[in-house]
């Protein structure tokens, strides 16, 4: 019975109008050694849930105790994931005045890419994050934003990393977006 009730509530929340939110940004990735890399990120969705696409270049670090060295290489790849705006999910049909200037939530991506060593090598990664987006008080439906994010990345074959992201982007909100018709 509980499953049926949850399903009915989820389907009922899908009806009506939403605000469509999109954002593109250029971000710098920072870790305890300084600048780790950079990325271009695009996100878009409605009802507080957005699909995210990242194209990134980053420094990868691997301890090699047998050789007595720490290997550092550049890697580049693409990640795909979801991010959830807590105010957007909790009030999907509201006027979204708060999110225009201060939006926050959590997210996760998975992906991978290639490493630039002496031989061809690939890597995969899974990332969980918490983020804040600060909308600047200029513009209308399209406005500049400052992106702040803290991530924990699990990278296959390389050391896991805690990464901080700082970026600037352009967001757009389209009210009264109708899903399904």
CSV table of C-alpha atoms in Angstrom, one decimal:
chain,number,residue,atom,x,y,z
A,1,UNK,CA,0.0,0.0,0.0
A,2,UNK,CA,2.8,2.4,0.8
A,3,UNK,CA,4.4,1.8,-2.6
A,4,UNK,CA,1.1,2.7,-4.3
A,5,UNK,CA,0.8,5.9,-2.3
A,6,UNK,CA,4.3,7.0,-3.1
A,7,UNK,CA,3.7,6.2,-6.8
A,8,UNK,CA,0.5,8.3,-6.8
A,9,UNK,CA,2.2,11.2,-5.1
A,10,UNK,CA,5.1,11.1,-7.6
A,11,UNK,CA,2.8,11.0,-10.6
A,12,UNK,CA,0.6,13.8,-9.2
A,13,UNK,CA,3.6,16.0,-8.8
A,14,UNK,CA,4.4,15.6,-12.5
A,15,UNK,CA,1.2,17.3,-13.5
A,16,UNK,CA,1.1,21.0,-14.1
A,17,UNK,CA,3.7,23.6,-15.0
A,18,UNK,CA,7.3,23.9,-14.0
A,19,UNK,CA,10.1,26.3,-14.3
A,20,UNK,CA,12.7,25.1,-16.8
A,21,UNK,CA,16.2,25.9,-15.6
A,22,UNK,CA,19.4,25.7,-17.6
A,23,UNK,CA,23.0,26.7,-16.9
A,24,UNK,CA,26.4,26.6,-18.7
A,25,UNK,CA,29.6,27.5,-16.9
A,26,UNK,CA,33.3,27.4,-17.0
A,27,UNK,CA,34.8,26.1,-13.8
A,28,UNK,CA,38.2,25.8,-12.2
A,29,UNK,CA,38.9,22.6,-10.1
A,30,UNK,CA,41.0,23.1,-7.0
A,31,UNK,CA,42.6,20.6,-4.5
A,32,UNK,CA,45.2,20.6,-1.8
A,33,UNK,CA,48.0,21.1,-4.3
A,34,UNK,CA,46.3,24.1,-6.0
A,35,UNK,CA,44.8,24.2,-9.5
A,36,UNK,CA,43.8,20.6,-10.4
A,37,UNK,CA,42.1,21.3,-13.8
A,38,UNK,CA,39.1,22.9,-15.5
A,39,UNK,CA,35.8,22.0,-17.0
A,40,UNK,CA,32.9,23.2,-19.1
A,41,UNK,CA,29.6,22.2,-17.6
A,42,UNK,CA,26.0,22.3,-18.9
A,43,UNK,CA,23.0,21.5,-16.8
A,44,UNK,CA,19.3,21.6,-17.6
A,45,UNK,CA,16.0,20.3,-16.2
A,46,UNK,CA,12.8,21.2,-14.3
A,47,UNK,CA,11.1,20.3,-11.1
A,48,UNK,CA,14.4,20.7,-9.2
A,49,UNK,CA,16.2,17.9,-11.1
A,50,UNK,CA,18.7,18.6,-13.8
A,51,UNK,CA,20.8,16.5,-16.2
A,52,UNK,CA,24.5,17.5,-16.1
A,53,UNK,CA,27.2,17.1,-18.8
A,54,UNK,CA,30.9,17.9,-17.9
A,55,UNK,CA,33.9,18.0,-20.3
A,56,UNK,CA,37.0,18.3,-18.1
A,57,UNK,CA,40.8,18.2,-18.0
A,58,UNK,CA,42.3,17.3,-14.6
A,59,UNK,CA,45.6,16.3,-12.9
A,60,UNK,CA,45.5,12.7,-11.8
A,61,UNK,CA,47.8,11.5,-9.0
A,62,UNK,CA,48.8,7.9,-8.2
A,63,UNK,CA,51.2,6.6,-5.5
A,64,UNK,CA,53.5,3.9,-6.8
A,65,UNK,CA,55.3,2.6,-3.7
A,66,UNK,CA,57.2,-0.2,-5.7
A,67,UNK,CA,58.9,2.5,-7.8
A,68,UNK,CA,59.1,5.0,-4.8
A,69,UNK,CA,57.4,7.7,-6.8
A,70,UNK,CA,54.1,9.6,-7.0
A,71,UNK,CA,52.9,9.8,-10.6
A,72,UNK,CA,51.1,12.9,-11.9
A,73,UNK,CA,49.5,12.9,-15.3
A,74,UNK,CA,46.8,14.9,-17.1
A,75,UNK,CA,43.5,13.3,-17.9
A,76,UNK,CA,40.6,14.4,-19.9
A,77,UNK,CA,37.1,13.1,-20.2
A,78,UNK,CA,33.3,13.5,-20.1
A,79,UNK,CA,31.0,12.9,-17.2
A,80,UNK,CA,27.2,12.6,-17.2
A,81,UNK,CA,25.0,12.8,-14.1
A,82,UNK,CA,22.2,14.4,-12.2
A,83,UNK,CA,22.0,17.4,-9.8
A,84,UNK,CA,19.1,18.1,-7.5
A,85,UNK,CA,18.1,21.5,-6.3
A,86,UNK,CA,16.6,21.1,-2.8
A,87,UNK,CA,14.3,24.3,-3.0
A,88,UNK,CA,13.3,23.2,-6.5
A,89,UNK,CA,12.3,19.7,-5.4
A,90,UNK,CA,10.5,20.8,-2.3
A,91,UNK,CA,8.4,23.4,-4.1
A,92,UNK,CA,8.4,22.4,-7.8
A,93,UNK,CA,5.4,24.6,-8.7
A,94,UNK,CA,6.4,27.8,-6.8
A,95,UNK,CA,7.6,31.1,-8.3
A,96,UNK,CA,11.3,30.1,-7.6
A,97,UNK,CA,12.3,33.6,-6.3
A,98,UNK,CA,14.9,32.0,-3.9
A,99,UNK,CA,16.6,29.9,-6.5
A,100,UNK,CA,17.1,32.9,-8.8
A,101,UNK,CA,19.6,34.3,-6.3
A,102,UNK,CA,20.6,31.3,-4.1
A,103,UNK,CA,20.2,27.8,-5.2
A,104,UNK,CA,21.7,24.7,-3.5
A,105,UNK,CA,21.6,21.0,-3.6
A,106,UNK,CA,23.6,17.8,-4.3
A,107,UNK,CA,24.6,15.8,-7.3
A,108,UNK,CA,26.5,12.9,-8.8
A,109,UNK,CA,28.2,12.1,-12.0
A,110,UNK,CA,29.9,9.1,-13.6
A,111,UNK,CA,32.2,9.1,-16.6
A,112,UNK,CA,35.7,8.6,-17.7
A,113,UNK,CA,38.4,9.5,-20.2
A,114,UNK,CA,41.9,9.2,-21.3
A,115,UNK,CA,45.2,9.8,-19.4
A,116,UNK,CA,48.2,11.4,-21.1
A,117,UNK,CA,51.1,9.1,-20.0
A,118,UNK,CA,53.8,7.5,-22.2
A,119,UNK,CA,51.2,4.8,-23.2
A,120,UNK,CA,47.4,4.9,-23.8
A,121,UNK,CA,45.5,4.6,-20.5
A,122,UNK,CA,41.9,5.2,-19.5
A,123,UNK,CA,40.2,6.0,-16.3
A,124,UNK,CA,36.7,5.9,-14.9
A,125,UNK,CA,35.3,8.0,-12.1
A,126,UNK,CA,32.3,8.5,-9.9
A,127,UNK,CA,31.7,11.8,-8.2
A,128,UNK,CA,29.3,13.0,-5.5
A,129,UNK,CA,29.0,16.6,-4.6
A,130,UNK,CA,27.2,19.4,-2.8
A,131,UNK,CA,26.8,22.7,-4.6
A,132,UNK,CA,25.7,26.3,-4.3
A,133,UNK,CA,24.8,28.7,-7.1
A,134,UNK,CA,24.7,32.4,-6.5
A,135,UNK,CA,22.7,34.5,-9.1
A,136,UNK,CA,23.9,38.0,-9.6
A,137,UNK,CA,21.3,40.7,-9.5
A,138,UNK,CA,21.6,41.7,-13.1
A,139,UNK,CA,19.7,40.4,-16.1
A,140,UNK,CA,16.2,39.0,-16.3
A,141,UNK,CA,15.4,35.4,-17.2
A,142,UNK,CA,19.1,35.0,-18.4
A,143,UNK,CA,21.6,36.1,-15.7
A,144,UNK,CA,25.2,35.4,-14.6
A,145,UNK,CA,25.9,33.0,-11.7
A,146,UNK,CA,28.8,32.1,-9.5
A,147,UNK,CA,29.1,28.3,-9.0
A,148,UNK,CA,30.7,26.8,-5.9
A,149,UNK,CA,30.9,23.0,-5.4
A,150,UNK,CA,32.6,20.5,-3.1
A,151,UNK,CA,33.2,17.0,-4.6
A,152,UNK,CA,34.5,13.7,-3.7
A,153,UNK,CA,35.8,11.7,-6.7
A,154,UNK,CA,36.6,8.0,-6.8
A,155,UNK,CA,38.9,7.5,-9.8
A,156,UNK,CA,39.8,4.0,-11.0
A,157,UNK,CA,43.6,3.3,-11.0
A,158,UNK,CA,44.3,6.7,-9.4
A,159,UNK,CA,44.1,8.3,-6.0
A,160,UNK,CA,40.6,9.4,-4.9
A,161,UNK,CA,40.3,13.2,-4.5
A,162,UNK,CA,38.4,15.9,-2.7
A,163,UNK,CA,37.9,18.7,-5.2
A,164,UNK,CA,36.6,22.2,-4.8
A,165,UNK,CA,35.0,23.9,-7.9
A,166,UNK,CA,34.7,27.7,-8.5
A,167,UNK,CA,33.2,28.9,-11.7
A,168,UNK,CA,31.1,31.5,-13.5
A,169,UNK,CA,28.3,30.8,-15.8
A,170,UNK,CA,25.1,31.9,-17.5
A,171,UNK,CA,21.7,30.6,-16.2
A,172,UNK,CA,18.3,30.9,-17.7
A,173,UNK,CA,14.9,30.3,-16.2
A,174,UNK,CA,11.8,29.8,-18.3
A,175,UNK,CA,8.6,29.9,-16.2
A,176,UNK,CA,5.4,27.9,-17.0
A,177,UNK,CA,7.2,25.1,-18.8
A,178,UNK,CA,4.7,22.3,-19.4
A,179,UNK,CA,5.8,18.7,-19.3
A,180,UNK,CA,4.1,16.1,-21.5
A,181,UNK,CA,1.9,18.4,-23.6
